[in-house]
mmCIF file of C-alpha atoms in Angstrom:
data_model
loop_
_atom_site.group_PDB
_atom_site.id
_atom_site.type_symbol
_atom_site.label_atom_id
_atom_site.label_comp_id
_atom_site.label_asym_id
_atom_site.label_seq_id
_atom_site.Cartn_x
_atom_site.Cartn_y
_atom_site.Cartn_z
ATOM 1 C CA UNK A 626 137.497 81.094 162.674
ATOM 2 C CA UNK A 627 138.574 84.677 163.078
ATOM 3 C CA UNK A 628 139.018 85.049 159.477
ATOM 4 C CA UNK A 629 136.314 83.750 158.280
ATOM 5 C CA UNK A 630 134.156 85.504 161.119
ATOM 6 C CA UNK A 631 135.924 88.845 159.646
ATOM 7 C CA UNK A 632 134.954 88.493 155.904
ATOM 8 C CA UNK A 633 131.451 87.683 157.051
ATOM 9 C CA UNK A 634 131.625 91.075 158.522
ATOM 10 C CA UNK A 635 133.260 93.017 155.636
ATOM 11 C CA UNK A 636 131.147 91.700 153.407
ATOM 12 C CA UNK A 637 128.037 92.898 155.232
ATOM 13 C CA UNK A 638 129.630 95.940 155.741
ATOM 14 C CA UNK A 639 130.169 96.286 152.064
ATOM 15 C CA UNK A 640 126.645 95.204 151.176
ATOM 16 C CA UNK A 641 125.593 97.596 153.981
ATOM 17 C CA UNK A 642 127.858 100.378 151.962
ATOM 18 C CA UNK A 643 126.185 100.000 148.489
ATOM 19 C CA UNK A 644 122.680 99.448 150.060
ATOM 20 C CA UNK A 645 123.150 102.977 151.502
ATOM 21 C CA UNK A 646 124.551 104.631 148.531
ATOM 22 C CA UNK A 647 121.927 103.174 146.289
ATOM 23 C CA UNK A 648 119.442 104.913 148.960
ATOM 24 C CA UNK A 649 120.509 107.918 148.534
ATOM 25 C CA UNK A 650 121.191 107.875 144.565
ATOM 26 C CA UNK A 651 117.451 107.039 144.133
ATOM 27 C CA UNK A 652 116.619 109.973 147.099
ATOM 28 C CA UNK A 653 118.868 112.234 145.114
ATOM 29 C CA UNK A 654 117.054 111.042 141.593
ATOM 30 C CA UNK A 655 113.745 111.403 142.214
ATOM 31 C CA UNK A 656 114.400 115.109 144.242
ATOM 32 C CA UNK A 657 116.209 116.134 140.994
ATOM 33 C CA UNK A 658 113.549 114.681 138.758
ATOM 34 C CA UNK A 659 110.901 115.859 140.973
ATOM 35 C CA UNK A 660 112.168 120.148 141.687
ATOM 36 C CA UNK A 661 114.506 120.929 139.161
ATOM 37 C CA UNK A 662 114.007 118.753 135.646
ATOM 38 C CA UNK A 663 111.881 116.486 134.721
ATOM 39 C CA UNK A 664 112.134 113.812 132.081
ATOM 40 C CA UNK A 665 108.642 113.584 129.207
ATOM 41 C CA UNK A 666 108.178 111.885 125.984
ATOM 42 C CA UNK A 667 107.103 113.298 122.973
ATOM 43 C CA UNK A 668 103.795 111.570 121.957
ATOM 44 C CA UNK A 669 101.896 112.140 117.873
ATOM 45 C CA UNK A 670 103.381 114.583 115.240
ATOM 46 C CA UNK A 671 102.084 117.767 116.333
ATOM 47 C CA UNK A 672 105.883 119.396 117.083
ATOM 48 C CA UNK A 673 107.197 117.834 113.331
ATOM 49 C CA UNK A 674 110.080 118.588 112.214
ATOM 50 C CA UNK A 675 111.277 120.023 115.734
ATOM 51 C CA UNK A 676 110.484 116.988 117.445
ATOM 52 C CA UNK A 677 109.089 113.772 116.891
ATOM 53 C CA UNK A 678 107.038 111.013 119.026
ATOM 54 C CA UNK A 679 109.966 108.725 121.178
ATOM 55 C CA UNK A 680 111.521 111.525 121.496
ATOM 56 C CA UNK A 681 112.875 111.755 125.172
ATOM 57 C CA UNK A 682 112.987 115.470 126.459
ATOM 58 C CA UNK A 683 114.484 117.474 129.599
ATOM 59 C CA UNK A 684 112.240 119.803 130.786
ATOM 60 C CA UNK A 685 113.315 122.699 132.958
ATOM 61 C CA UNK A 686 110.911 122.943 135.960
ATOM 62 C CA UNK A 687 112.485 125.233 138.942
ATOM 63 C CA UNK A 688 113.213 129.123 137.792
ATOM 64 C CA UNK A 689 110.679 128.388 135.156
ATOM 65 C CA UNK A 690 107.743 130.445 136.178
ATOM 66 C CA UNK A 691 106.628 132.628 133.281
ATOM 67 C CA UNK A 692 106.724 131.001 129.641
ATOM 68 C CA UNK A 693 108.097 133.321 126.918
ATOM 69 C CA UNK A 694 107.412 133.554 122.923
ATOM 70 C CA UNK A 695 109.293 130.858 121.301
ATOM 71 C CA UNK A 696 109.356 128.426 124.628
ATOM 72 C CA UNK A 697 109.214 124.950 123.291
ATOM 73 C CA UNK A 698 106.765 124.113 126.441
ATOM 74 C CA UNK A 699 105.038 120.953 128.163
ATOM 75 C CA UNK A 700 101.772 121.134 129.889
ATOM 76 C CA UNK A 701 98.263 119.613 130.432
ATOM 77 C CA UNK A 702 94.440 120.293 129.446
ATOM 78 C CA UNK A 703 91.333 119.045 130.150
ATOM 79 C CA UNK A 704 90.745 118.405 126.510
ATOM 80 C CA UNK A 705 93.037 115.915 126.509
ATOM 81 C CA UNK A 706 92.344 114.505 130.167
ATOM 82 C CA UNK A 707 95.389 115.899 131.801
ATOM 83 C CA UNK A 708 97.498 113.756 129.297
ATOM 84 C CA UNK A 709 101.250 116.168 128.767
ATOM 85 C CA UNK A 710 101.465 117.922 125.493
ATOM 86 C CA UNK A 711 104.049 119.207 123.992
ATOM 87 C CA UNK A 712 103.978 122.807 121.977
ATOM 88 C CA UNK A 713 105.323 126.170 121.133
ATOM 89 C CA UNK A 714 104.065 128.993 122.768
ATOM 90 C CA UNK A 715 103.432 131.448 120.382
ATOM 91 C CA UNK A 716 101.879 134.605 122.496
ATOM 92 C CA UNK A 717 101.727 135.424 126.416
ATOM 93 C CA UNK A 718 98.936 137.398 128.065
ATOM 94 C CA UNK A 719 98.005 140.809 126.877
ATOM 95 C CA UNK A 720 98.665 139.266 123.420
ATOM 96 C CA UNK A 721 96.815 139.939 120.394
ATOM 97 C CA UNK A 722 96.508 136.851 118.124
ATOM 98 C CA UNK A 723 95.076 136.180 114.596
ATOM 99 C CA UNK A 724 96.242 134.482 111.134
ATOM 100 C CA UNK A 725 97.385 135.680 107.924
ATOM 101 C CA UNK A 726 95.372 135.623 104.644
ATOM 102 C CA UNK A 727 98.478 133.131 103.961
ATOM 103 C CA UNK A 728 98.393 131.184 106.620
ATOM 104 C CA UNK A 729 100.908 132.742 108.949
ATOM 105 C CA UNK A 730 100.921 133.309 112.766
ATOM 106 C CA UNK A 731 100.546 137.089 113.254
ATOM 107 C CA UNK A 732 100.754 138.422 117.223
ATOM 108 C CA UNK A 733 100.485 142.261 117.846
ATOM 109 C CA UNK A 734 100.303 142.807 114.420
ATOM 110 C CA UNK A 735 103.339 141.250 113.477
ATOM 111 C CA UNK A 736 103.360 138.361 111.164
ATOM 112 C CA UNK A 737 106.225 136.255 112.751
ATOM 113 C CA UNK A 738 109.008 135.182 111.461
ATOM 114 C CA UNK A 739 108.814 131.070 112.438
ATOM 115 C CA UNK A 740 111.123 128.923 110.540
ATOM 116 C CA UNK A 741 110.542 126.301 112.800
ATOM 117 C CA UNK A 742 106.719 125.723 111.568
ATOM 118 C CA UNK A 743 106.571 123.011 109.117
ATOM 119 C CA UNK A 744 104.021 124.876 106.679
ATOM 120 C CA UNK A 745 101.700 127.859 106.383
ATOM 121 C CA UNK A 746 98.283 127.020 108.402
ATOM 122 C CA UNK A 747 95.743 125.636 105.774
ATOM 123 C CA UNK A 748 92.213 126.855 105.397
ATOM 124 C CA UNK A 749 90.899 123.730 106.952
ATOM 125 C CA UNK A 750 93.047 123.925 110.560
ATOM 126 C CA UNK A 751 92.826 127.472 111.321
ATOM 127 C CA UNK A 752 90.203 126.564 114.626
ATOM 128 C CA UNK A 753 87.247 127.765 115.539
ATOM 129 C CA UNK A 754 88.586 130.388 117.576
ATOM 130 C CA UNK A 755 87.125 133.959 117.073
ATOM 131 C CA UNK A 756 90.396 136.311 115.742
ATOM 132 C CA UNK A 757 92.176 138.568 116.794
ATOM 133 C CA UNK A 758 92.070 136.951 120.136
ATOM 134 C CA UNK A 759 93.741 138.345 123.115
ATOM 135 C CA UNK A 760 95.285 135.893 125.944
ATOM 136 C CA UNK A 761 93.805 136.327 129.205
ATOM 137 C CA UNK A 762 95.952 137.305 131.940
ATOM 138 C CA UNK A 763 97.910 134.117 133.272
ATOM 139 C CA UNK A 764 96.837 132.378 129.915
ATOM 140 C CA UNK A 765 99.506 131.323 126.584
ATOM 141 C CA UNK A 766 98.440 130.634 123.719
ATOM 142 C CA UNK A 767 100.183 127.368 121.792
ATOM 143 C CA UNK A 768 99.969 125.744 118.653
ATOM 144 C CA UNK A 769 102.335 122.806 117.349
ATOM 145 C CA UNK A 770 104.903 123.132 114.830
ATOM 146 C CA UNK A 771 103.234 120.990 112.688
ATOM 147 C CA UNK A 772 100.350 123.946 111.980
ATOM 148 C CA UNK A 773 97.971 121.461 109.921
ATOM 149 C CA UNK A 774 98.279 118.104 112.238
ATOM 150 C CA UNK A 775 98.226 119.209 115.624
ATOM 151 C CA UNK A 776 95.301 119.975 118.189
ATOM 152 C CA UNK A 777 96.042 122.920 120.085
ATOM 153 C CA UNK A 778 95.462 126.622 121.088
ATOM 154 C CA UNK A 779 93.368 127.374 117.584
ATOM 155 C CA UNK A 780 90.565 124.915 118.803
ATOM 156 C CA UNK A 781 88.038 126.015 121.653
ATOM 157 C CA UNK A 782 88.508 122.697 122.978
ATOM 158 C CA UNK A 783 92.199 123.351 123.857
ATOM 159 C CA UNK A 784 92.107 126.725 124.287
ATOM 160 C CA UNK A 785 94.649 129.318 126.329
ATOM 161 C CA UNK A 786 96.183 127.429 128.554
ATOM 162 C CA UNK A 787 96.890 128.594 131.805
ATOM 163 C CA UNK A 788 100.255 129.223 132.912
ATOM 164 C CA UNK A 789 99.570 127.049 136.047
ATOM 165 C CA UNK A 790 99.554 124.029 133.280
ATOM 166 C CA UNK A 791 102.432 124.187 132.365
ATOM 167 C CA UNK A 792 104.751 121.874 133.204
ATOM 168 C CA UNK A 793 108.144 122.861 132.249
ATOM 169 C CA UNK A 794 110.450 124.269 129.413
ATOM 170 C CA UNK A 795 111.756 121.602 127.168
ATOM 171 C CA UNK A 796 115.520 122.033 127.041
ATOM 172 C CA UNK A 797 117.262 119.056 125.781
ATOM 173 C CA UNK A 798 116.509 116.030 123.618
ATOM 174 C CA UNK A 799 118.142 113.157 125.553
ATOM 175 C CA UNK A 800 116.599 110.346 122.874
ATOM 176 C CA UNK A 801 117.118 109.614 120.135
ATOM 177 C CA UNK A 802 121.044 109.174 120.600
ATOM 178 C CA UNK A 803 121.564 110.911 117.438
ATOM 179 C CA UNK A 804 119.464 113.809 117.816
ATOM 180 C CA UNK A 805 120.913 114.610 121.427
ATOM 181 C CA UNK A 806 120.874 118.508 121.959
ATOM 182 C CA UNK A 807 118.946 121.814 122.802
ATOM 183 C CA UNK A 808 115.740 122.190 121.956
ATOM 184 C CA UNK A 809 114.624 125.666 120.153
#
């Protein structure tokens, strides 16, 4: 009886064991996915050819406080009822913003030099926005990759966003297996 009284115990001690180290795993998870990254999907084609929608991202969320040119970034807007997008900025506040007769992002006078975009920005999806525009302090300005399929900083609707919006800084692409890497 003794033995079988002591593997009874061990074995609740065990289950005990991995019970408890689950616990804190999941503790551990969600602190990491909650302070420092953060895990968010890429939804639509607005960041073609940089990303895609499935895409799976890492987003940088602690020591990221003030977005920069180039920042692959994900935030929220009320023109799309809070739901996460995902897009470049392309100025930060005291910016002045306008486009090209040829359909190029130009900031402080400066056409810039983007070969990330998929094509110049067409007659027909240059917004409504009054240019040159300057961001409002605390504000970024953001447009997709994709110039002529994506929703963004061009259109009243969407507007500057305010840097309180903002989410994180994509880092990594976790999904799709084969595209695993930085983000830029």
């Amino acid at each position: 009886m003794d033995k079988k009284k002591s593997k009874q115990t061990n074995s609740a001690a065990e289950l005990f064991f991995w019970a408890q180290a689950l616990t804190i795993a999941l503790a551990v998870l969600v602190c990491v996915n909650t302070f420092f990254f953060r895990l968010s999907g890429v939804r639509g084609s607005s960041m073609l050819d940089t990303l895609k929608a499935g895409d799976q991202l890492i987003l940088q969320v602690i020591g990221y406080e003030k977005p920069e040119r180039g920042d692959v970034i994900v935030c929220t807007s009320d023109a799309f009822d809070g739901e996460a997008l995902v897009k470049r900025v392309i100025a930060v506040e005291g910016d002045t913003v306008s486009i090209s007769g040829d359909g190029y992002m130009v900031v402080n006078g400066e056409k810039l030099y983007e070969p990330y975009a998929r094509e110049p920005i067409a007659d027909t999806a240059r917004g409504d926005q009054s240019y040159p525009l300057t961001v409002e302090e605390g504000h970024i300005f953001v447009v997709g990759d994709n110039r002529n399929h994506s929703t963004d900083s061009r259109k009243i609707m969407v507007g500057q966003i305010d840097e309180e919006r903002v989410i994180g800084k994509a880092l990594f692409r976790i999904w799709p297996l084969n595209k695993i890497g930085g983000v830029s």
